[in-house]
């Protein structure tokens, strides 16, 4: 029987060959494409290659992309060069259609590998930035960027435009060796985010026919994600060829999620359902070898084929001329479109051939069991017990008597993670704070669940008691788009140690009536980025403001003894930030205290804001004790805040705030890690 490693290699080989062969599918003169793919490595060190590289640099627009259907190796006159210099500034024609930009990046990578000339690397990285900039927030890419009016703005799977982009990003993420130029770390993180968003877009655009997932269309509307028309003869429809290459891309993902697996299985079922047998394409040529007619001939021995366009409602193949009217027979459209367009394709057969092997490989991976129920490992590369953090949590014992430690290897985990109420006594430990990253990009308007949408935007949600999070980066990557939570904690006896909490508005939702401990953490945000009702003790943390706004928005219950306590923390800010409040009351009984904290120059002299609630000035408790730094100006604080006396400050020890056995020396829950 074929070994797993060989199965994986076979599937990836099929996928690579198929996807690689489809770049520039509609370019008639493929000399430039052939030169990029077929020249030996040593040729890229020749003077001929270097001269062509100068053309490639000249054709690159200032925005980073290239125009399509250009034979870059053709010599340029002085006038042509002057014209290209003008087009550089206008960014005219920059696109990823027909393999443009993707193939130029491959050329630059190959010539850089031989010459190490910095200009090639700079142009390559600029081209990658162009692709990242062109991506929509929903994860799709338009055909042209800067955007052109018309169907060019649609999310474009046609001629594998988006698949080619995704292949490039995946090769850079995997460091597969295809490209000799490696992105810098910050750019690589953006690439990973872009790839994950692209996969999300692919999953969301898979068409449902009567509630059943099928395949994809050549174009999808960039706002609604619904099927969309393109040219007059390219009406919205299910596409055989483009869908095949999307599925091959999904099959190349090393550790697919359940949604990806479901998408592949559904598409394969659809391919089987709509394949056409007993019909053969027949071409009629003239004396000089030009196709003058195409016909479909009955032939029981012919291999399966698939229509280019299929009706959204019933999968019925149709054909279209430049008049934009559906025809149900190929012979019913004119010579020009009938002979100049690929109306039938066999690409889905490659998916059907690879599918059994992919399925077998997947099954063997899924049957692997972890030996130690108290120590579980998650690793993106498949070397652990699970590849998904959520999968590991879901497979732990409910309400365990002993602590379960889930070790998370370095990697970027694009997933919403929920530690359920029954998953108590869990410890989630990253390999390193900097490189073990849990990220997601939900935000208020994206979730769209009404006025309480904020609470659904979390990247990681803790509902269980007695949980430890350690050595992790927890990020909401949606950007400055309103409320978007990175970490939500609703429960009791939760410790967050040596973690980075990244986001903008509402980064940390520290809520519920339980007790929470944040130690040696970095927490950043813009507005109200630490908010909620919990009793929370922050020790030796860096609290970083990214905008002139508010740090805390406590909603402490009226009967709570303590709210938020910050001790030995450092408050920092971006360079242009200089007007930040320590807090404002989300609810009028808010309690927030800063003790022995270093306040940089960004904190406003008044310190606190009443959120336009005059009554809150009588009910909140905002206080400080022995803070220091340029922004510690106790005499200028609002008169309804407090500067604690030494005797009053003694109430704010960690044992007093978080402890359960205040009068004994018994080990407390926050001392057990």
XYZ file of C-alpha atoms in Angstrom:
673
model
C 0.000 0.000 0.000
C 1.203 3.526 -0.781
C 2.700 5.291 2.251
C 1.177 8.524 3.581
C 4.202 10.548 2.534
C 3.947 9.257 -1.027
C 0.190 9.820 -1.119
C 0.706 13.404 -0.058
C 3.477 13.888 -2.616
C 1.310 12.466 -5.387
C -1.644 14.717 -4.578
C 0.547 17.800 -4.324
C 2.305 16.918 -7.577
C -1.017 16.620 -9.416
C -2.199 19.904 -7.945
C 1.053 21.735 -8.739
C 1.183 20.521 -12.333
C -2.452 21.277 -13.002
C -2.468 24.713 -11.443
C 0.867 25.623 -12.998
C -0.387 24.735 -16.445
C -3.315 27.129 -16.255
C -1.509 30.436 -15.872
C -2.121 32.604 -18.928
C -4.885 30.279 -20.084
C -6.269 32.898 -22.493
C -2.975 34.368 -23.758
C -2.528 33.499 -27.398
C 1.234 34.132 -27.630
C 2.739 32.233 -24.703
C 6.423 32.827 -25.496
C 6.952 34.980 -22.394
C 5.220 32.439 -20.192
C 7.248 29.571 -21.658
C 10.475 31.494 -21.117
C 9.701 31.934 -17.419
C 8.787 28.305 -16.824
C 11.064 26.410 -19.214
C 14.436 28.154 -19.163
C 17.127 26.431 -17.116
C 18.238 28.116 -13.911
C 21.650 29.117 -15.299
C 19.995 31.066 -18.124
C 18.718 33.580 -15.566
C 22.314 34.659 -14.946
C 22.896 35.571 -18.614
C 23.021 39.043 -20.123
C 19.910 38.180 -22.151
C 17.935 37.497 -18.975
C 19.235 40.662 -17.325
C 18.182 42.731 -20.338
C 14.691 41.236 -20.174
C 14.623 41.942 -16.445
C 15.088 45.637 -17.203
C 11.921 45.461 -19.300
C 10.100 43.709 -16.451
C 11.133 46.476 -14.043
C 10.044 49.100 -16.564
C 6.624 47.531 -17.109
C 5.936 47.358 -13.344
C 3.529 50.087 -12.333
C 4.304 52.253 -9.327
C 1.534 50.508 -7.404
C 3.423 47.222 -7.828
C 1.457 45.282 -10.464
C 1.959 44.566 -14.161
C -0.333 44.718 -17.234
C -1.509 41.534 -18.949
C -0.770 39.880 -22.282
C 2.615 41.595 -22.636
C 5.566 39.755 -24.131
C 8.167 41.196 -21.762
C 11.108 39.768 -23.673
C 10.471 41.813 -26.831
C 12.965 44.687 -27.327
C 11.704 48.188 -26.570
C 12.348 51.346 -28.561
C 13.253 54.620 -26.901
C 9.708 55.880 -27.509
C 8.183 52.763 -25.971
C 10.338 53.142 -22.883
C 9.286 56.764 -22.475
C 5.639 55.736 -22.808
C 6.081 53.037 -20.161
C 7.607 55.548 -17.749
C 4.420 57.605 -18.056
C 2.204 54.547 -17.555
C 4.175 53.649 -14.439
C 2.817 56.726 -12.700
C -0.783 56.233 -13.814
C -0.817 52.537 -12.804
C -2.683 51.856 -16.027
C -3.630 48.225 -16.601
C -2.202 46.712 -13.408
C -3.885 43.330 -12.994
C -3.585 39.676 -12.029
C -5.744 38.543 -14.962
C -4.276 36.015 -17.415
C -1.365 35.362 -15.065
C -0.136 38.957 -15.090
C 1.917 40.027 -12.048
C 2.123 36.401 -10.823
C 4.372 35.344 -13.703
C 6.505 38.497 -13.492
C 7.074 37.796 -9.808
C 8.236 34.282 -10.640
C 10.661 35.668 -13.233
C 12.083 38.173 -10.741
C 12.476 35.440 -8.161
C 14.383 33.234 -10.581
C 16.736 35.965 -11.762
C 17.320 37.155 -8.201
C 18.302 33.605 -7.280
C 21.120 33.785 -9.832
C 22.198 37.429 -9.501
C 21.184 38.574 -5.984
C 20.558 42.028 -7.429
C 18.655 44.058 -4.849
C 16.462 45.815 -7.444
C 14.831 42.493 -8.345
C 14.081 41.707 -4.709
C 12.665 45.179 -4.138
C 10.384 44.888 -7.189
C 9.272 41.405 -6.097
C 8.313 42.505 -2.592
C 6.557 45.544 -4.042
C 4.557 43.212 -6.278
C 3.569 41.109 -3.267
C 2.450 44.268 -1.452
C 0.354 45.120 -4.517
C -1.458 41.795 -4.241
C -2.057 42.321 -0.529
C -3.387 45.834 -1.121
C -5.704 44.669 -3.903
C -7.525 42.157 -1.696
C -11.038 42.994 -0.550
C -11.856 42.849 3.171
C -13.980 39.763 2.444
C -10.908 37.920 1.125
C -11.557 38.078 -2.628
C -9.583 39.814 -5.366
C -10.835 41.920 -8.286
C -9.598 41.379 -11.812
C -7.916 44.809 -11.953
C -6.440 47.000 -9.244
C -6.697 49.988 -9.060
C -10.341 49.165 -9.609
C -11.887 49.626 -13.048
C -15.588 50.126 -13.555
C -17.684 47.218 -14.688
C -17.368 43.501 -14.118
C -13.629 43.947 -13.446
C -14.477 44.694 -9.797
C -16.044 41.273 -9.234
C -14.218 38.601 -7.243
C -12.587 36.771 -10.141
C -12.059 33.020 -10.316
C -12.183 33.162 -14.122
C -9.033 31.778 -15.786
C -7.790 30.912 -12.252
C -6.992 34.536 -11.440
C -7.610 34.195 -7.695
C -6.270 30.637 -7.528
C -2.951 31.813 -8.996
C -2.741 34.520 -6.333
C -3.490 32.007 -3.589
C -0.839 29.632 -4.930
C 1.737 32.409 -4.736
C 0.801 33.279 -1.158
C 0.794 29.625 -0.106
C 4.250 29.042 -1.593
C 5.610 32.019 0.366
C 3.950 30.883 3.604
C 5.202 27.304 3.202
C 8.667 28.483 2.127
C 8.269 25.823 -0.549
C 11.378 26.766 -2.541
C 9.402 28.020 -5.533
C 10.496 31.569 -4.765
C 14.069 32.544 -3.882
C 12.958 35.780 -2.226
C 11.594 35.523 1.297
C 9.234 38.188 2.637
C 10.210 39.969 5.832
C 8.364 38.868 8.973
C 5.727 41.613 9.057
C 4.922 41.063 5.390
C 4.750 37.298 5.905
C 2.152 37.773 8.636
C 0.088 39.887 6.217
C 0.477 37.190 3.561
C -0.775 34.547 5.983
C -3.750 36.682 6.932
C -4.505 37.331 3.253
C -4.342 33.626 2.421
C -6.671 32.704 5.273
C -9.095 35.433 4.245
C -8.933 34.078 0.696
C -9.880 30.615 1.913
C -12.768 32.128 3.884
C -13.942 33.862 0.719
C -13.737 30.640 -1.272
C -15.807 28.803 1.317
C -18.400 31.577 1.463
C -18.777 31.811 -2.316
C -19.351 28.094 -2.891
C -22.801 28.097 -4.460
C -25.740 26.468 -2.714
C -28.304 24.943 -5.045
C -31.523 24.208 -3.186
C -29.560 24.293 0.056
C -26.799 21.932 -1.157
C -23.206 23.055 -1.738
C -22.082 22.625 -5.346
C -19.238 24.546 -6.997
C -18.194 28.101 -7.869
C -18.899 30.651 -10.546
C -16.340 32.452 -12.688
C -17.228 35.749 -10.994
C -18.913 36.627 -7.712
C -20.196 40.036 -6.671
C -17.634 41.748 -4.485
C -20.268 42.890 -1.967
C -22.972 40.225 -1.858
C -20.695 37.314 -2.902
C -23.503 36.136 -5.201
C -22.824 34.871 -8.762
C -22.232 37.738 -11.200
C -22.133 38.350 -14.968
C -18.957 39.326 -16.782
C -18.765 39.804 -20.546
C -21.912 39.434 -22.643
C -21.100 35.802 -23.387
C -20.048 35.059 -19.785
C -23.306 35.019 -17.865
C -23.437 34.000 -14.223
C -23.284 30.254 -14.013
C -21.587 27.331 -12.323
C -18.143 26.735 -13.780
C -16.545 23.337 -14.277
C -12.921 24.310 -14.982
C -12.513 27.148 -12.497
C -14.180 25.088 -9.777
C -11.770 22.221 -10.407
C -8.755 24.418 -9.757
C -10.331 25.855 -6.626
C -10.826 22.321 -5.292
C -7.241 21.372 -6.157
C -6.075 24.387 -4.168
C -8.193 23.340 -1.187
C -6.826 19.798 -1.446
C -3.273 21.165 -1.231
C -3.872 22.555 2.260
C -1.913 20.430 4.687
C -4.346 20.339 7.593
C -7.804 21.204 6.256
C -10.588 22.395 8.526
C -13.967 20.700 8.621
C -15.367 23.459 6.405
C -12.658 22.884 3.796
C -13.233 19.134 3.872
C -16.958 19.665 3.454
C -16.370 22.036 0.543
C -14.171 19.478 -1.236
C -16.555 16.582 -0.635
C -19.521 18.632 -1.845
C -17.731 19.794 -4.980
C -16.611 16.263 -5.849
C -20.190 15.039 -5.492
C -21.282 17.820 -7.850
C -18.542 17.008 -10.399
C -19.753 13.427 -10.495
C -23.342 14.561 -10.907
C -22.782 16.965 -13.818
C -20.120 15.161 -15.846
C -20.954 14.525 -19.499
C -20.183 11.148 -21.041
C -20.604 9.750 -24.530
C -19.738 13.059 -26.195
C -16.517 14.099 -27.918
C -15.219 17.466 -29.040
C -14.364 17.500 -32.732
C -12.385 20.292 -34.394
C -12.293 21.152 -38.112
C -9.095 22.828 -39.347
C -8.366 24.747 -42.553
C -5.274 24.408 -44.678
C -3.083 26.522 -42.395
C -4.088 24.726 -39.207
C -6.644 27.211 -37.931
C -9.817 25.919 -36.271
C -12.783 26.784 -38.479
C -15.442 24.773 -36.682
C -16.135 22.898 -33.458
C -18.689 20.130 -33.141
C -19.832 17.736 -30.447
C -19.906 14.167 -31.741
C -21.569 11.179 -29.974
C -18.848 8.767 -28.856
C -19.421 6.163 -26.138
C -15.653 5.750 -25.662
C -14.983 9.443 -25.053
C -13.690 10.432 -21.609
C -15.878 12.558 -19.351
C -16.066 16.287 -19.988
C -17.697 19.215 -18.191
C -19.414 22.294 -19.578
C -17.765 25.679 -19.079
C -21.091 27.239 -18.040
C -23.952 25.503 -16.244
C -27.329 26.880 -15.238
C -27.463 27.913 -11.576
C -30.881 26.364 -11.079
C -30.477 22.937 -12.702
C -26.820 22.521 -13.891
C -27.935 22.462 -17.537
C -25.036 23.430 -19.881
C -25.573 26.576 -21.925
C -23.691 28.609 -24.504
C -23.737 32.303 -25.243
C -22.824 34.636 -28.060
C -22.015 38.329 -27.852
C -25.748 39.040 -27.805
C -25.916 37.775 -24.206
C -28.726 35.307 -24.894
C -28.476 31.754 -23.538
C -28.409 28.977 -26.135
C -28.728 25.306 -25.272
C -26.721 23.902 -28.184
C -23.179 24.776 -29.245
C -24.165 24.967 -32.907
C -26.666 27.727 -32.100
C -23.959 30.363 -31.537
C -21.869 32.098 -34.190
C -18.530 30.927 -35.569
C -16.444 33.528 -33.753
C -17.517 32.526 -30.234
C -18.052 28.861 -31.016
C -14.529 28.401 -32.342
C -12.733 30.947 -30.188
C -13.772 29.792 -26.743
C -13.333 26.668 -24.629
C -16.927 25.541 -23.991
C -16.030 22.134 -22.581
C -13.169 21.195 -20.253
C -11.808 18.037 -18.658
C -10.099 19.623 -15.627
C -12.553 18.198 -13.045
C -11.325 14.709 -13.951
C -8.010 15.579 -12.300
C -9.908 16.289 -9.083
C -11.771 12.987 -9.328
C -8.479 11.150 -9.916
C -6.773 12.773 -6.908
C -9.777 12.614 -4.589
C -9.525 8.948 -3.427
C -5.863 9.404 -2.532
C -6.547 12.683 -0.726
C -9.439 11.042 1.134
C -7.280 8.110 2.203
C -4.521 10.400 3.422
C -7.023 12.483 5.350
C -8.580 9.437 6.996
C -5.228 8.204 8.270
C -4.418 11.600 9.745
C -7.777 11.781 11.501
C -7.458 8.374 13.134
C -4.335 9.331 15.067
C -5.009 9.389 18.832
C -3.136 11.169 21.576
C -1.721 8.839 24.210
C -1.756 11.134 27.236
C -5.159 12.668 27.988
C -3.592 15.257 30.294
C -0.940 16.442 27.797
C -2.064 17.169 24.250
C -0.119 18.830 21.442
C -1.450 21.017 18.654
C 0.820 21.606 15.643
C 0.072 23.146 12.261
C 2.455 20.764 10.498
C 0.575 17.662 11.669
C 3.317 16.524 14.045
C 1.071 16.834 17.111
C -2.150 15.192 18.220
C -4.269 17.831 16.472
C -3.778 20.601 13.917
C -6.565 22.793 15.288
C -6.767 24.289 18.784
C -10.538 24.023 18.812
C -10.380 20.379 17.753
C -8.038 19.660 20.671
C -10.340 21.428 23.146
C -13.383 19.603 21.796
C -11.685 16.257 22.360
C -10.639 16.817 25.973
C -12.499 15.240 28.851
C -15.308 17.361 30.270
C -14.948 18.619 33.869
C -11.606 16.821 34.465
C -10.345 16.370 38.005
C -6.733 16.988 36.932
C -5.466 19.849 34.808
C -5.304 19.207 31.057
C -2.425 20.960 29.294
C -2.783 21.683 25.581
C 0.657 22.525 24.201
C 0.365 24.720 21.090
C 3.362 24.687 18.747
C 4.482 27.850 16.968
C 2.273 28.791 14.056
C -0.524 31.097 12.971
C -3.866 29.528 13.881
C -6.678 31.273 11.982
C -9.666 30.085 13.993
C -12.305 31.191 16.489
C -11.543 29.309 19.691
C -14.066 28.638 22.441
C -13.232 27.036 25.781
C -16.656 25.786 26.769
C -18.042 25.821 30.306
C -17.428 22.053 30.575
C -13.767 22.402 29.546
C -12.684 23.569 32.996
C -9.184 22.968 34.352
C -7.556 23.506 30.944
C -4.159 25.074 30.411
C -3.478 26.411 26.903
C 0.290 26.919 26.573
C 1.996 28.318 23.484
C 5.498 27.402 22.415
C 6.386 31.114 22.376
C 4.428 34.310 22.856
C 5.784 35.859 19.658
C 5.198 32.945 17.305
C 2.162 31.094 18.659
C -0.598 33.253 17.225
C -4.356 32.722 17.419
C -6.045 35.158 15.072
C -9.441 35.902 13.590
C -11.080 38.919 11.968
C -14.714 39.148 13.045
C -16.052 42.614 13.865
C -19.409 44.219 14.689
C -20.712 44.874 11.172
C -19.288 41.650 9.783
C -21.075 39.566 12.405
C -24.264 41.561 11.908
C -26.290 40.047 14.751
C -27.891 43.234 15.948
C -26.991 45.642 18.716
C -25.116 42.969 20.706
C -22.879 41.899 17.827
C -19.741 42.969 19.731
C -19.940 39.937 21.991
C -19.774 37.527 19.037
C -16.597 39.019 17.559
C -14.103 37.272 19.854
C -11.078 35.386 18.594
C -10.815 33.364 21.826
C -13.683 32.955 24.306
C -13.268 31.478 27.804
C -16.481 30.279 29.455
C -14.868 27.645 31.719
C -13.530 28.164 35.217
C -9.943 27.491 36.266
C -8.308 28.138 32.893
C -4.746 29.260 32.193
C -3.639 30.923 28.952
C 0.120 31.201 28.633
C 2.735 32.239 26.034
C 0.203 33.138 23.338
C -0.610 35.981 20.979
C -4.384 36.393 20.745
C -5.335 38.774 17.968
C -8.370 40.285 16.330
C -6.936 41.183 12.918
C -9.958 43.002 11.488
C -8.333 46.438 11.834
C -9.962 49.709 12.811
C -13.498 48.759 11.860
C -15.286 49.298 15.160
C -15.892 46.816 17.959
C -13.768 43.705 17.540
C -12.801 41.544 20.530
C -9.601 39.496 20.685
C -10.099 37.781 24.068
C -13.375 37.357 25.973
C -13.297 35.917 29.491
C -16.602 35.383 31.323
C -15.561 32.918 34.003
C -13.822 32.561 37.358
C -10.193 31.853 38.277
C -8.754 32.520 34.831
C -5.073 33.446 34.488
C -3.560 35.011 31.366
C 0.231 34.912 31.630
C 2.921 36.227 29.285
C 0.451 36.810 26.453
C 0.000 39.489 23.795
C -3.572 40.679 23.270
C -3.745 42.551 19.968
C -6.596 44.540 18.526
C -8.160 47.966 18.334
C -11.538 48.800 19.873
C -12.652 46.367 22.616
C -9.543 44.154 22.543
C -10.112 42.500 25.949
C -13.575 41.768 27.311
C -12.830 40.936 30.963
C -16.343 40.317 32.200
C -18.625 38.189 34.342
C -18.581 38.118 38.129
C -15.477 35.945 38.392
C -11.854 36.734 39.199
C -9.199 37.085 36.510
C -5.411 37.528 36.649
C -3.325 39.098 33.865
C 0.412 38.845 34.447
C 3.359 39.953 32.257
C 1.039 40.670 29.319
C 1.062 43.187 26.480
C -2.414 44.577 25.792
C -3.028 47.081 23.007
C -6.009 48.871 21.543
C -7.736 52.099 20.626
C -11.040 52.685 22.439
C -12.282 50.986 25.628
C -9.854 48.190 24.869
C -10.149 46.721 28.377
C -13.821 46.556 29.289
C -16.329 44.520 31.267
C -17.556 43.605 34.738
C -14.923 41.206 36.094
C -12.716 41.579 39.129
C -9.383 41.625 37.304
C -5.827 42.117 38.564
C -3.247 43.298 35.999
C 0.348 42.873 37.157
C 3.509 43.954 35.341
C 1.628 44.439 32.064
C 2.241 46.908 29.240
C -0.970 48.715 28.317
C -0.494 50.321 24.895
C -2.807 52.950 23.388
C -2.969 53.200 19.592
C -5.330 56.174 19.449
C -6.429 59.204 21.446
C -9.301 57.642 23.347
C -10.005 55.600 26.501
C -8.132 52.656 28.008
C -10.733 51.083 30.285
C -14.516 50.895 30.302
C -15.387 48.934 33.432
C -18.949 47.832 34.145
C -18.334 46.654 37.710
C -21.495 45.377 39.451
C -22.739 47.527 42.307
C -22.052 44.872 44.955
C -18.455 44.043 43.874
C -15.617 44.910 46.237
C -13.141 45.417 43.392
C -13.180 46.055 39.668
C -9.997 46.500 37.597
C -6.708 46.811 39.488
C -3.488 47.662 37.613
C -0.293 47.215 39.608
C 3.304 47.797 38.461
C 2.107 48.283 34.889
C 3.572 50.460 32.148
C 1.241 52.630 30.068
C 2.645 53.368 26.596
C 1.325 54.729 23.298
C 2.021 55.219 19.606
C 4.101 58.305 18.798
C 1.187 60.478 17.667
C -1.046 59.594 20.634
C -1.188 62.258 23.360
C -4.756 62.511 24.693
C -5.794 59.306 26.431
C -8.074 58.820 29.445
C -7.368 56.127 32.019
C -10.998 55.120 31.870
C -14.676 55.913 31.580
C -17.649 54.099 33.118
C -19.478 51.700 30.815
C -21.817 51.254 33.773
C -22.061 53.778 36.581
C -20.551 51.638 39.365
C -17.269 51.153 37.503
C -14.163 50.586 39.639
C -10.645 51.033 38.260
C -7.451 51.584 40.256
C -3.851 52.144 39.076
C -1.089 51.449 41.611
C 2.628 52.071 41.145
C 2.213 52.370 37.368
C 4.475 54.210 34.920
C 2.338 56.702 32.977
C 3.934 57.954 29.768
C 3.180 61.366 28.274
C -0.081 60.373 26.558
C -2.370 60.357 29.621
C -4.481 63.496 29.935
C -4.051 65.541 33.148
C -7.705 65.061 34.119
C -7.196 61.298 33.899
C -10.826 60.153 33.851
C -14.015 60.785 31.876
C -17.631 60.423 33.010
C -18.938 59.218 29.580
C -21.456 62.103 29.687
C -23.024 60.514 32.766
C -22.918 63.128 35.557
C -24.485 60.631 37.965
C -21.457 58.346 37.481
C -19.264 60.903 39.221
C -20.970 59.925 42.487
C -21.056 56.163 41.953
C -17.767 55.239 40.228
C -14.533 54.589 42.079
C -11.505 55.733 40.090
C -8.269 55.904 42.058
C -4.458 55.935 41.912
C -1.618 55.307 44.320
C 2.062 56.128 43.840
C 1.925 56.219 40.056
C 4.832 57.970 38.356
C 5.965 59.226 34.975
C 5.316 62.411 33.007
C 1.552 61.946 32.968
C 1.124 61.432 36.696
C -0.429 64.762 37.688
C -2.575 64.024 40.748
C -3.476 67.657 41.386
C -4.994 67.999 37.911
C -7.143 64.876 38.053
C -10.919 65.265 37.999
C -12.129 66.108 41.483
C -14.369 63.052 41.718
C -11.421 60.637 41.381
C -9.254 59.542 44.308
C -5.601 59.499 45.319
C -5.343 56.642 47.821
C -3.651 56.949 51.165
C -1.171 54.253 52.136
C -3.667 52.577 54.466
C -6.298 52.510 51.712
C -3.813 51.115 49.172
C -3.127 48.101 51.403
C -6.511 46.698 50.451
C -5.299 46.228 46.871
C -2.965 43.264 47.323
C -3.406 40.410 44.894
C -4.485 38.136 47.738
C -7.137 40.576 48.845
C -8.443 41.170 45.315
C -8.283 37.637 43.899
C -7.821 35.350 46.871
C -10.335 32.922 48.310
C -8.544 32.187 51.610
C -7.475 35.645 52.669
C -6.798 34.760 56.308
C -4.685 31.632 55.718
C -1.407 30.742 53.997
C -3.098 28.207 51.750
C -1.890 28.277 48.140
C -4.231 30.368 46.024
C -5.386 29.524 42.505
C -3.254 32.287 40.926
C -0.092 30.822 42.478
C -0.325 27.422 40.787
C 1.547 28.113 37.535
